mmCIF file of C-alpha atoms in Angstrom:
data_model
loop_
_atom_site.group_PDB
_atom_site.id
_atom_site.type_symbol
_atom_site.label_atom_id
_atom_site.label_comp_id
_atom_site.label_asym_id
_atom_site.label_seq_id
_atom_site.Cartn_x
_atom_site.Cartn_y
_atom_site.Cartn_z
ATOM 1 C CA ASN A 235 49.519 -33.631 -57.647
ATOM 2 C CA ALA A 236 51.870 -30.418 -58.014
ATOM 3 C CA GLY A 237 53.158 -29.915 -54.424
ATOM 4 C CA VAL A 238 54.359 -26.755 -53.320
ATOM 5 C CA THR A 239 54.597 -24.358 -56.763
ATOM 6 C CA GLN A 240 56.644 -21.203 -56.262
ATOM 7 C CA THR A 241 56.417 -18.154 -59.073
ATOM 8 C CA PRO A 242 58.434 -16.523 -60.688
ATOM 9 C CA LYS A 243 61.411 -18.838 -60.728
ATOM 10 C CA PHE A 244 63.485 -15.953 -61.553
ATOM 11 C CA GLN A 245 63.586 -12.176 -61.288
ATOM 12 C CA VAL A 246 65.607 -9.024 -61.050
ATOM 13 C CA LEU A 247 64.462 -6.060 -59.335
ATOM 14 C CA LYS A 248 65.719 -2.750 -59.147
ATOM 15 C CA THR A 249 66.199 -1.191 -55.733
ATOM 16 C CA GLY A 250 63.299 0.429 -54.378
ATOM 17 C CA GLN A 251 60.830 -1.607 -56.616
ATOM 18 C CA SER A 252 58.313 -3.723 -54.832
ATOM 19 C CA MET A 253 56.886 -7.089 -55.653
ATOM 20 C CA THR A 254 55.143 -10.037 -54.525
ATOM 21 C CA LEU A 255 56.803 -13.998 -54.556
ATOM 22 C CA GLN A 256 53.936 -16.336 -54.972
ATOM 23 C CA CYS A 257 53.515 -19.735 -53.465
ATOM 24 C CA ALA A 258 50.726 -22.013 -53.441
ATOM 25 C CA GLN A 259 50.382 -26.019 -52.303
ATOM 26 C CA ASP A 260 47.909 -28.229 -53.111
ATOM 27 C CA MET A 261 48.119 -30.772 -50.275
ATOM 28 C CA ASN A 262 45.875 -28.901 -47.759
ATOM 29 C CA HIS A 263 48.701 -28.305 -44.990
ATOM 30 C CA GLU A 264 48.039 -25.967 -42.535
ATOM 31 C CA TYR A 265 51.606 -25.002 -42.066
ATOM 32 C CA MET A 266 53.413 -22.866 -44.606
ATOM 33 C CA SER A 267 56.687 -20.577 -44.341
ATOM 34 C CA TRP A 268 58.987 -18.661 -46.411
ATOM 35 C CA TYR A 269 62.896 -19.362 -45.823
ATOM 36 C CA ARG A 270 66.006 -17.360 -47.811
ATOM 37 C CA GLN A 271 69.159 -19.142 -48.492
ATOM 38 C CA ASP A 272 72.286 -17.267 -48.590
ATOM 39 C CA PRO A 273 75.695 -18.828 -48.987
ATOM 40 C CA GLY A 274 77.253 -20.213 -45.768
ATOM 41 C CA MET A 275 73.929 -18.987 -43.843
ATOM 42 C CA GLY A 276 71.978 -22.185 -44.786
ATOM 43 C CA LEU A 277 67.756 -21.464 -44.761
ATOM 44 C CA ARG A 278 66.723 -18.668 -42.677
ATOM 45 C CA LEU A 279 63.027 -18.353 -41.784
ATOM 46 C CA ILE A 280 61.338 -15.416 -42.632
ATOM 47 C CA HIS A 281 57.653 -15.611 -41.907
ATOM 48 C CA TYR A 282 55.440 -18.491 -41.164
ATOM 49 C CA SER A 283 51.863 -19.465 -41.043
ATOM 50 C CA VAL A 284 49.868 -22.095 -38.718
ATOM 51 C CA GLY A 285 46.944 -21.310 -40.700
ATOM 52 C CA ALA A 286 44.512 -19.394 -42.798
ATOM 53 C CA GLY A 287 44.734 -15.543 -41.107
ATOM 54 C CA ILE A 288 47.203 -16.471 -38.899
ATOM 55 C CA THR A 289 51.095 -15.307 -39.727
ATOM 56 C CA ASP A 290 53.914 -14.732 -37.906
ATOM 57 C CA GLN A 291 57.792 -13.651 -38.028
ATOM 58 C CA GLY A 292 60.553 -15.629 -38.189
ATOM 59 C CA GLU A 293 63.926 -14.783 -37.563
ATOM 60 C CA VAL A 294 64.914 -12.438 -40.658
ATOM 61 C CA PRO A 295 61.234 -10.683 -41.206
ATOM 62 C CA ASN A 296 62.388 -6.828 -41.835
ATOM 63 C CA GLY A 297 61.406 -5.748 -45.096
ATOM 64 C CA TYR A 298 58.853 -8.718 -45.975
ATOM 65 C CA ASN A 299 55.014 -8.901 -45.397
ATOM 66 C CA VAL A 300 53.142 -11.766 -45.605
ATOM 67 C CA SER A 301 49.386 -12.635 -45.677
ATOM 68 C CA ARG A 302 47.280 -16.078 -45.579
ATOM 69 C CA SER A 303 43.718 -15.556 -47.074
ATOM 70 C CA THR A 304 43.504 -19.185 -47.965
ATOM 71 C CA THR A 305 44.983 -22.663 -46.970
ATOM 72 C CA GLU A 306 46.435 -22.931 -50.455
ATOM 73 C CA ASP A 307 48.314 -19.626 -50.889
ATOM 74 C CA PHE A 308 51.010 -17.691 -49.100
ATOM 75 C CA PRO A 309 52.443 -14.985 -50.952
ATOM 76 C CA LEU A 310 55.704 -13.072 -49.621
ATOM 77 C CA ARG A 311 55.743 -9.165 -50.521
ATOM 78 C CA LEU A 312 59.000 -7.028 -50.858
ATOM 79 C CA LEU A 313 57.823 -3.545 -49.838
ATOM 80 C CA SER A 314 61.043 -1.808 -51.192
ATOM 81 C CA ALA A 315 63.666 -4.153 -52.526
ATOM 82 C CA ALA A 316 67.296 -3.532 -51.240
ATOM 83 C CA PRO A 317 70.484 -5.475 -52.482
ATOM 84 C CA SER A 318 70.877 -7.051 -49.117
ATOM 85 C CA GLN A 319 67.569 -9.103 -50.205
ATOM 86 C CA THR A 320 69.379 -10.696 -52.987
ATOM 87 C CA SER A 321 69.027 -14.368 -52.372
ATOM 88 C CA VAL A 322 67.012 -17.759 -53.196
ATOM 89 C CA TYR A 323 63.702 -17.752 -51.457
ATOM 90 C CA PHE A 324 62.006 -21.156 -50.514
ATOM 91 C CA CYS A 325 58.206 -21.559 -49.692
ATOM 92 C CA ALA A 326 57.406 -24.899 -47.733
ATOM 93 C CA SER A 327 54.434 -26.296 -46.324
ATOM 94 C CA SER A 328 54.006 -29.109 -43.771
ATOM 95 C CA PRO A 329 50.382 -30.919 -42.248
ATOM 96 C CA ARG A 330 49.709 -30.312 -38.897
ATOM 97 C CA GLY A 331 51.315 -33.075 -36.718
ATOM 98 C CA GLY A 332 53.590 -34.214 -39.583
ATOM 99 C CA THR A 333 57.540 -33.800 -39.077
ATOM 100 C CA GLU A 334 58.941 -33.046 -42.572
ATOM 101 C CA ALA A 335 58.260 -30.080 -44.445
ATOM 102 C CA PHE A 336 57.717 -29.800 -48.386
ATOM 103 C CA PHE A 337 59.404 -27.125 -50.213
ATOM 104 C CA GLY A 338 59.098 -25.298 -53.869
ATOM 105 C CA GLN A 339 61.740 -25.333 -56.479
ATOM 106 C CA GLY A 340 62.872 -21.604 -55.163
ATOM 107 C CA THR A 341 62.904 -18.151 -56.818
ATOM 108 C CA ARG A 342 66.167 -16.608 -57.442
ATOM 109 C CA LEU A 343 66.077 -12.700 -56.860
ATOM 110 C CA THR A 344 68.561 -10.194 -57.506
ATOM 111 C CA VAL A 345 68.231 -6.626 -56.524
ATOM 112 C CA VAL A 346 70.426 -4.093 -58.382
ATOM 113 C CA ASP B 691 73.572 -16.971 -32.355
ATOM 114 C CA GLN B 692 73.564 -20.069 -34.458
ATOM 115 C CA GLN B 693 71.351 -22.566 -32.875
ATOM 116 C CA VAL B 694 71.986 -25.528 -35.294
ATOM 117 C CA LYS B 695 75.550 -25.464 -36.647
ATOM 118 C CA GLN B 696 77.163 -27.799 -39.271
ATOM 119 C CA ASN B 697 80.767 -27.191 -39.059
ATOM 120 C CA SER B 698 82.377 -28.917 -41.992
ATOM 121 C CA PRO B 699 81.396 -26.745 -45.444
ATOM 122 C CA SER B 700 82.349 -29.765 -47.465
ATOM 123 C CA LEU B 701 83.361 -33.480 -47.282
ATOM 124 C CA SER B 702 84.678 -35.946 -50.227
ATOM 125 C CA VAL B 703 84.073 -39.540 -49.993
ATOM 126 C CA GLN B 704 84.824 -42.369 -52.269
ATOM 127 C CA GLU B 705 82.255 -44.334 -53.982
ATOM 128 C CA GLY B 706 81.006 -47.352 -51.828
ATOM 129 C CA ARG B 707 82.663 -45.772 -48.501
ATOM 130 C CA ILE B 708 81.148 -44.274 -45.490
ATOM 131 C CA SER B 709 79.938 -40.862 -45.603
ATOM 132 C CA ILE B 710 79.212 -39.300 -42.114
ATOM 133 C CA LEU B 711 77.867 -35.752 -41.815
ATOM 134 C CA ASN B 712 77.542 -33.945 -38.340
ATOM 135 C CA CYS B 713 75.473 -31.235 -36.840
ATOM 136 C CA ASP B 714 75.263 -29.575 -33.327
ATOM 137 C CA TYR B 715 72.809 -27.820 -31.738
ATOM 138 C CA THR B 716 72.196 -25.841 -28.653
ATOM 139 C CA ASN B 717 68.447 -25.649 -28.113
ATOM 140 C CA SER B 718 67.358 -28.464 -25.691
ATOM 141 C CA MET B 719 63.784 -27.607 -26.760
ATOM 142 C CA PHE B 720 63.995 -29.324 -30.351
ATOM 143 C CA ASP B 721 61.675 -32.049 -30.541
ATOM 144 C CA TYR B 722 62.515 -33.453 -34.016
ATOM 145 C CA PHE B 723 65.696 -33.345 -36.270
ATOM 146 C CA LEU B 724 65.589 -33.547 -39.798
ATOM 147 C CA TRP B 725 68.001 -34.100 -42.608
ATOM 148 C CA TYR B 726 67.155 -32.608 -46.130
ATOM 149 C CA LYS B 727 69.176 -33.001 -49.324
ATOM 150 C CA LYS B 728 69.776 -30.481 -52.074
ATOM 151 C CA TYR B 729 70.523 -30.343 -55.706
ATOM 152 C CA PRO B 730 71.759 -27.224 -57.474
ATOM 153 C CA ALA B 731 68.354 -25.184 -58.808
ATOM 154 C CA GLU B 732 65.983 -27.346 -56.610
ATOM 155 C CA GLY B 733 64.203 -27.086 -53.324
ATOM 156 C CA PRO B 734 65.337 -29.306 -50.511
ATOM 157 C CA THR B 735 63.844 -32.430 -50.160
ATOM 158 C CA PHE B 736 63.540 -34.349 -46.988
ATOM 159 C CA LEU B 737 65.635 -37.326 -46.207
ATOM 160 C CA ILE B 738 65.247 -38.791 -42.870
ATOM 161 C CA SER B 739 64.432 -37.746 -39.320
ATOM 162 C CA ILE B 740 64.608 -38.618 -35.843
ATOM 163 C CA SER B 741 62.590 -37.684 -32.543
ATOM 164 C CA SER B 742 64.364 -36.156 -29.890
ATOM 165 C CA ILE B 743 63.246 -39.361 -27.558
ATOM 166 C CA LYS B 744 65.029 -41.622 -30.167
ATOM 167 C CA ASP B 745 68.784 -42.175 -30.620
ATOM 168 C CA LYS B 746 68.685 -43.991 -34.105
ATOM 169 C CA ASN B 747 66.874 -44.081 -37.037
ATOM 170 C CA GLU B 748 67.447 -45.947 -40.148
ATOM 171 C CA ASP B 749 66.118 -46.052 -43.807
ATOM 172 C CA GLY B 750 67.851 -47.861 -46.255
ATOM 173 C CA ARG B 751 71.514 -46.357 -46.715
ATOM 174 C CA PHE B 752 70.761 -43.425 -44.559
ATOM 175 C CA THR B 753 70.998 -43.883 -40.801
ATOM 176 C CA VAL B 754 70.682 -40.712 -38.282
ATOM 177 C CA PHE B 755 72.006 -40.942 -34.790
ATOM 178 C CA LEU B 756 71.257 -38.512 -32.042
ATOM 179 C CA ASN B 757 73.322 -37.947 -29.152
ATOM 180 C CA LYS B 758 71.227 -35.761 -26.646
ATOM 181 C CA SER B 759 73.965 -35.383 -23.640
ATOM 182 C CA ALA B 760 76.462 -34.121 -26.530
ATOM 183 C CA LYS B 761 73.701 -32.119 -28.452
ATOM 184 C CA HIS B 762 74.913 -33.725 -31.580
ATOM 185 C CA LEU B 763 73.442 -35.903 -34.438
ATOM 186 C CA SER B 764 74.948 -37.305 -37.422
ATOM 187 C CA LEU B 765 73.987 -38.704 -40.788
ATOM 188 C CA HIS B 766 75.557 -41.863 -42.330
ATOM 189 C CA ILE B 767 75.141 -43.152 -46.023
ATOM 190 C CA VAL B 768 76.414 -46.077 -46.463
ATOM 191 C CA PRO B 769 77.617 -47.247 -49.330
ATOM 192 C CA SER B 770 77.933 -43.697 -50.745
ATOM 193 C CA GLN B 771 76.938 -43.242 -54.283
ATOM 194 C CA PRO B 772 77.631 -40.580 -57.013
ATOM 195 C CA GLY B 773 74.150 -39.580 -56.848
ATOM 196 C CA ASP B 774 74.267 -38.615 -53.277
ATOM 197 C CA SER B 775 76.676 -35.917 -54.124
ATOM 198 C CA ALA B 776 74.599 -32.716 -53.101
ATOM 199 C CA VAL B 777 73.922 -30.163 -50.033
ATOM 200 C CA TYR B 778 72.934 -31.848 -47.170
ATOM 201 C CA PHE B 779 71.068 -29.395 -44.670
ATOM 202 C CA CYS B 780 70.241 -30.276 -41.035
ATOM 203 C CA ALA B 781 67.503 -29.077 -39.482
ATOM 204 C CA ALA B 782 65.530 -28.667 -35.997
ATOM 205 C CA ARG B 783 61.972 -28.709 -35.396
ATOM 206 C CA SER B 784 60.526 -25.941 -32.804
ATOM 207 C CA ILE B 785 57.263 -24.859 -31.675
ATOM 208 C CA GLY B 786 54.570 -24.462 -34.866
ATOM 209 C CA ASN B 787 56.524 -26.529 -36.996
ATOM 210 C CA LYS B 788 59.284 -24.285 -37.619
ATOM 211 C CA LEU B 789 62.430 -25.343 -38.808
ATOM 212 C CA VAL B 790 65.841 -23.983 -38.258
ATOM 213 C CA PHE B 791 68.852 -25.240 -40.533
ATOM 214 C CA GLY B 792 72.356 -25.364 -40.351
ATOM 215 C CA ALA B 793 74.567 -23.697 -42.932
ATOM 216 C CA GLY B 794 74.654 -27.022 -45.269
ATOM 217 C CA THR B 795 77.583 -29.389 -46.092
ATOM 218 C CA ILE B 796 78.487 -30.106 -49.419
ATOM 219 C CA LEU B 797 79.161 -33.874 -50.233
ATOM 220 C CA ARG B 798 81.304 -34.894 -53.386
ATOM 221 C CA VAL B 799 80.979 -38.512 -53.588
ATOM 222 C CA LYS B 800 83.712 -39.479 -56.359
ATOM 223 C CA SER B 801 83.544 -42.666 -58.572
#
């Protein structure tokens, strides 16, 4: 049982480039979400999904897109990378009615 | 405006003693509060939670206390062990299983 898998683990982008951070879970969880972690700010919610085909914005959605075509996958797209998007990104999933969220190992992104 | 605050960036405790980590919140609609532990280069892992209708939950060495009138919760670790050294995040759950996190507290347990 792999849990929540994020790829890649590390990525360096140039300003203006686009990329997709992948997230997959094998626990059949309905809820999935993306967070970014910045020093002194904890984890902030970017986008979340309560099921396939349903997504919504979190606290810091600007510059990011998501889609949820299957229960298992929840990719995060950076449309035009900016240095302010340098951060560690975490994907999480949780079952409907459950209390805890299960996190992936994170993707460390640097935009130069 | 931060809805969940952890005002102590770091805490240092001697092995075997009690560690107390604190968290304050502003939104009365949160229904669950959770503590996560995070080691470097790893994702956060769930530690313990408490429902908003309870005032205490215990799991082994870990106890979480909730004071709703003060909008305050705390995590007690007794006895503290060197392996407990990590960043601890307080989180509160809102509608849709969304979690709102505090900034985290770095706990160092000295042997």
